[in-house]
XYZ file of C-alpha atoms in Angstrom:
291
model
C 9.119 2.004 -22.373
C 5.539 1.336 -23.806
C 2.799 -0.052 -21.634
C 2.756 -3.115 -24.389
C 4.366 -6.909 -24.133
C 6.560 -8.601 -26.338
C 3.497 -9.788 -27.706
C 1.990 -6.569 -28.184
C -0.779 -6.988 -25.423
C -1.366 -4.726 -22.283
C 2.003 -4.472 -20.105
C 2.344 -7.049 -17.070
C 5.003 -8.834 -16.199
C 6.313 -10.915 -12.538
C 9.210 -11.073 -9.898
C 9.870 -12.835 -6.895
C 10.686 -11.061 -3.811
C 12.501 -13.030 -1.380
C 12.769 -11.502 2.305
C 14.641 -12.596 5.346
C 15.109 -11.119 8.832
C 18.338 -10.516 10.319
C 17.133 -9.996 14.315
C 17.305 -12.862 15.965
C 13.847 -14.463 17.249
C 12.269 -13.165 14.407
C 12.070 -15.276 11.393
C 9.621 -14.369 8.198
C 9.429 -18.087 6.918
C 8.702 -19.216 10.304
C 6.104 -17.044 11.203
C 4.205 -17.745 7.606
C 4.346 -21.283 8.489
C 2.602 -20.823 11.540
C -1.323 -20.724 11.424
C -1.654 -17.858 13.507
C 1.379 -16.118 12.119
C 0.290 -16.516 8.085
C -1.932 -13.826 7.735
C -0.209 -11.405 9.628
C 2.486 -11.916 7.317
C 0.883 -11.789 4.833
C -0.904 -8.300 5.712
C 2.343 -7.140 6.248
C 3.771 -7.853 2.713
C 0.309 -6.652 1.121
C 0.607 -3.392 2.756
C 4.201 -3.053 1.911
C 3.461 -3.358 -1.894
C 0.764 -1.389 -1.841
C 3.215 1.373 -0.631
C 5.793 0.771 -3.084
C 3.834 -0.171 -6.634
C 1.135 2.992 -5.933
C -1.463 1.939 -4.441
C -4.152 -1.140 -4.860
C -4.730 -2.705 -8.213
C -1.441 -2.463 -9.488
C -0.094 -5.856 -8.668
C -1.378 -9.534 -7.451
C 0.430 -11.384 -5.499
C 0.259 -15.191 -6.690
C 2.348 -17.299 -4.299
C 4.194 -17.386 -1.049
C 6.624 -20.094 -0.843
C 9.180 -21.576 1.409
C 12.779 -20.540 -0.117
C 14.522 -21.361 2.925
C 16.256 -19.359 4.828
C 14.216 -16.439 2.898
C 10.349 -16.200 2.392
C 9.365 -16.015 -1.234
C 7.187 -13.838 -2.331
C 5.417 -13.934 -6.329
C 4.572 -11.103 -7.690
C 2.601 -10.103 -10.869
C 2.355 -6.484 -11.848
C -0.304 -5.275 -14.128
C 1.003 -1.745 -15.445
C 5.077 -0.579 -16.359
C 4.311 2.957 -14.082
C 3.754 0.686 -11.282
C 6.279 -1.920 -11.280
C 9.042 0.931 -12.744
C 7.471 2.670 -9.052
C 8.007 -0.719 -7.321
C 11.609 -1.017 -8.761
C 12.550 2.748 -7.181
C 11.099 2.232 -3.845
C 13.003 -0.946 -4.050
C 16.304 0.195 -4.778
C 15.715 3.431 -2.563
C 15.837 1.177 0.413
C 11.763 2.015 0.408
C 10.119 -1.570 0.459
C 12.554 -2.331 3.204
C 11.531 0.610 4.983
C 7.787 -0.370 4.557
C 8.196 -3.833 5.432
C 9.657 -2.953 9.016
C 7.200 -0.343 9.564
C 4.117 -2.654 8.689
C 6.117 -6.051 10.747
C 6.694 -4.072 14.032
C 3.118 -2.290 14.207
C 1.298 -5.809 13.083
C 3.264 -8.365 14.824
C 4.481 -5.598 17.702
C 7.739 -5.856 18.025
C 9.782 -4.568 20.629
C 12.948 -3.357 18.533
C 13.399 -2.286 14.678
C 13.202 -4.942 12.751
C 15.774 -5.454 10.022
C 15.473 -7.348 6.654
C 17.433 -8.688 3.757
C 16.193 -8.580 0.575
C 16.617 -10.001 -2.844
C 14.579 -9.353 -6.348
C 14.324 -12.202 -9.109
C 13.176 -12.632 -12.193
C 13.174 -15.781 -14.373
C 17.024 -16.343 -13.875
C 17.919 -12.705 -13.404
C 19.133 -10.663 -10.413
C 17.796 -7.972 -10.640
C 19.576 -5.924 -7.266
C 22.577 -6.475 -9.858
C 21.171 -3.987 -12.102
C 19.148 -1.904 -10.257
C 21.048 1.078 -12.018
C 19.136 0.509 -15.189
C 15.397 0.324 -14.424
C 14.361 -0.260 -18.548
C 16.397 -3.335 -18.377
C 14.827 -4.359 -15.105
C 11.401 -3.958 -16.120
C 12.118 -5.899 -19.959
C 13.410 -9.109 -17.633
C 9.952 -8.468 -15.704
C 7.918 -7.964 -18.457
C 9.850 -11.315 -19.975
C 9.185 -13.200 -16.811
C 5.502 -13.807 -17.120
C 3.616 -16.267 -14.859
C 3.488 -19.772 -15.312
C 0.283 -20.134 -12.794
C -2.783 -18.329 -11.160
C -2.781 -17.081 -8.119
C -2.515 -19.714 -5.316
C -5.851 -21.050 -3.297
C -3.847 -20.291 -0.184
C -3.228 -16.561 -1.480
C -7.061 -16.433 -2.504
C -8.270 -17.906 1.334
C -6.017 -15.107 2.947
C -7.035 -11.942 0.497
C -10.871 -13.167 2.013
C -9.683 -13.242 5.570
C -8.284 -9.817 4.712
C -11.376 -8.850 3.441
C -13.618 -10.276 5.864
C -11.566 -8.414 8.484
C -11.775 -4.609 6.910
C -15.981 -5.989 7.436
C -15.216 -7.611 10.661
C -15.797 -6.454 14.486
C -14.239 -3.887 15.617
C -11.132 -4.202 17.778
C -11.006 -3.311 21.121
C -9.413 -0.156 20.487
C -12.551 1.034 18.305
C -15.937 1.963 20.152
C -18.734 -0.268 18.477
C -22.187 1.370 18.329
C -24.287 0.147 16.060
C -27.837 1.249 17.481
C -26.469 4.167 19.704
C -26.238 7.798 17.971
C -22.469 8.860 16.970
C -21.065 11.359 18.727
C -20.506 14.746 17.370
C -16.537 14.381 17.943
C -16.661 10.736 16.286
C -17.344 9.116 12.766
C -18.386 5.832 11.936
C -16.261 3.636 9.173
C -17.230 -0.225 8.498
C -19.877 -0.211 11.475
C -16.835 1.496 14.086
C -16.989 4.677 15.679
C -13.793 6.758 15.435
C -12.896 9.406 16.861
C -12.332 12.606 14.538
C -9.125 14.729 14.928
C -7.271 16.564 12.480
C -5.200 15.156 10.042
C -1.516 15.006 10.731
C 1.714 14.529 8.817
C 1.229 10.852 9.303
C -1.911 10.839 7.120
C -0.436 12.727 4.609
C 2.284 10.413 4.302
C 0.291 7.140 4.438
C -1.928 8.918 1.942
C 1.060 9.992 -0.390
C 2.663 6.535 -0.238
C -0.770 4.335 -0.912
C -3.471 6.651 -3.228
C -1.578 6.254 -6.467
C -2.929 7.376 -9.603
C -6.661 7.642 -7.853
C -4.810 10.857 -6.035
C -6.930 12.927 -8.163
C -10.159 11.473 -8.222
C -9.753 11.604 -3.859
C -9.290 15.777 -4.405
C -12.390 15.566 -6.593
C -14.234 14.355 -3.726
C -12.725 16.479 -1.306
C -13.732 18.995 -3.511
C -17.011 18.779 -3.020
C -17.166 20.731 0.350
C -13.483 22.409 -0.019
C -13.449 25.311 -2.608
C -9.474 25.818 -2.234
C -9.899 22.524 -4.600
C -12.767 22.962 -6.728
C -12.635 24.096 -10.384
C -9.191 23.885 -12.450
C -7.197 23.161 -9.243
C -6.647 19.639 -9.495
C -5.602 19.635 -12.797
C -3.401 22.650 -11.932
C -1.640 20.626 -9.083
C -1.350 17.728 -11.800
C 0.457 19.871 -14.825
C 2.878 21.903 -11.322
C 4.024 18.785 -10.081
C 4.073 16.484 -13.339
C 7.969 15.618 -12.838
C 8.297 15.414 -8.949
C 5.575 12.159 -9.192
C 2.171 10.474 -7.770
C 4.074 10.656 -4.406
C 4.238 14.535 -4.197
C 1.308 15.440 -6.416
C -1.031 13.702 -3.744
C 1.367 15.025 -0.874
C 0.220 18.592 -2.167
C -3.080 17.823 -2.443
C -3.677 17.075 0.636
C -1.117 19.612 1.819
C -3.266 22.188 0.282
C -6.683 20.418 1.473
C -5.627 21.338 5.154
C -4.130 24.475 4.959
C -7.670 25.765 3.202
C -9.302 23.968 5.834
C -7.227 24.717 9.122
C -8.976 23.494 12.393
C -11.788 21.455 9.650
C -9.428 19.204 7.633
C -10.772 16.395 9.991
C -9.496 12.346 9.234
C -13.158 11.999 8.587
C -13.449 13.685 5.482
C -10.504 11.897 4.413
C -11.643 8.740 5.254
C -15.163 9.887 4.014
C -13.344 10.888 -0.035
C -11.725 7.620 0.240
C -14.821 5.527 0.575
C -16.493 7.740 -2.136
C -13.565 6.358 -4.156
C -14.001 2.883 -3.016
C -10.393 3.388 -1.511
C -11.074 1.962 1.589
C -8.312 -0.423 1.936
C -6.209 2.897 2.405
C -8.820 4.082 4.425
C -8.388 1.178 6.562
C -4.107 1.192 6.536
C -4.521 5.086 7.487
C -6.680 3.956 10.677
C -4.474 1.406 11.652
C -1.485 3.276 11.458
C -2.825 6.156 14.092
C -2.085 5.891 17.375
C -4.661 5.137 19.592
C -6.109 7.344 22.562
């Protein structure tokens, strides 16, 4: 499908996810509703997309509503590679997957959360034809907002933002006059401490760079000669049909086994604020265990 409207303008289109949870004592809507609850929610369902569409940038979400018993969620995608993406991490089972990941780390749950899921848009069901993606995306791309993005959505993308600024938690070591230690690294005024990268990372990285997968390498590149020179584009044109996903899986795949014992989370994090990626620098720190 071209990356052009019916109008002949650049591709976007919009959706409406609607989500519900199926274990009891746990309900989306209700939890939105709550003051202290919203923005937890709604970090959860911003880090979910970002998994599933390819990273940040490729959508906005405009409005989330009450569509009782389900939680509404309005979506407007900006590209056709990263809502077709959306639409086969959706149908995979994927976006589910992500969403009870992100709701039992954030709101720290005690058991696996489970969720029920629908996809609109305009008038269309879309889990009816998830089988034919094209057709999906042309009632997406049809489906084109009828407002801006909501003032509530705006307030809570600033608190998000704010936060990624904000004082460290009480798992991070704050030093802001004292030296960082030489087993440490400092990210948004917090002191880390390094290790090497694990599978983890790679996955979080793989499931949230998106297209920017190469310009991260580049960076890495820079003090990594297994990926300097043609070997970016190389790892582009070898794993053209396999997808974003496993191109930036072998990337980093290949960063660490040139590296060994030096492929340190710091360098990663380090490329990724180079590449002004440091949302995903910021989901890959959250997601680590703490010591």
């Amino acid at each position: 499908m071209a990356d052009k409207t019916v109008d002949g303008g650049p591709w976007t289109g919009c959706a409406v996810m609607f989500l519900q949870s199926l274990c009891p004592g746990v309900n989306l809507l209700s939890l939105y509703k709550d003051p202290q609850g919203k923005f937890i929610i709604f970090k959860v369902i911003k880090l979910t997309l970002t998994d599933s569409a390819g990273g940040l940038g490729t959508f906005e979400i405009l409005k989330v509503h009450d569509a009782d018993p389900f939680l509404g969620v309005e979506v407007k995608f900006v590209n056709v590679a990263a809502c077709r993406q959306f639409l086969e991490s959706y149908s995979s089972g994927a976006v589910r997957q992500y969403l009870c990941q992100h709701a039992c780390r954030l709101l720290a749950l005690p058991q696996e959360l489970t969720v029920e899921t629908q996809l609109k848009a305009g008038t269309h069901i879309l889990d009816r034809c998830l089988d034919k993606l094209d057709l999906c995306l042309q009632h997406i791309n049809l489906s084109q907002p009828e407002r801006l993005r909501d003032e509530e959505i705006d307030e809570l993308e600033q608190q998000l933002q704010s936060q990624a600024r904000g004082p460290a938690s009480q798992s991070v070591i704050t030093q802001e006059e004292s030296p960082v230690p030489s087993n440490c690294f400092k990210f948004q005024n917090r002191v880390f401490e390094d290790r090497m990268l694990t599978a983890a990372d790679v996955q979080s990285f793989s499931n949230g760079v998106g297209r920017q997968w190469k310009h991260v390498g580049r960076a890495l590149g820079k003090n990594c000669r297994a990926l300097k020179g043609p070997a970016i584009d190389n790892l582009a044109y070898e794993y053209e049909r396999e997808g974003l996903y496993e191109q930036a899986y072998q990337l980093l795949s290949r960063f660490i086994q040139a590296e060994g014992r030096a492929a340190k989370l710091s360098r990663l994090v380090k490329a990724l604020e180079d590449c002004k990626l440091t949302s995903l620098a910021e989901n890959i720190l959250d997601l680590q265990p703490r010591e």
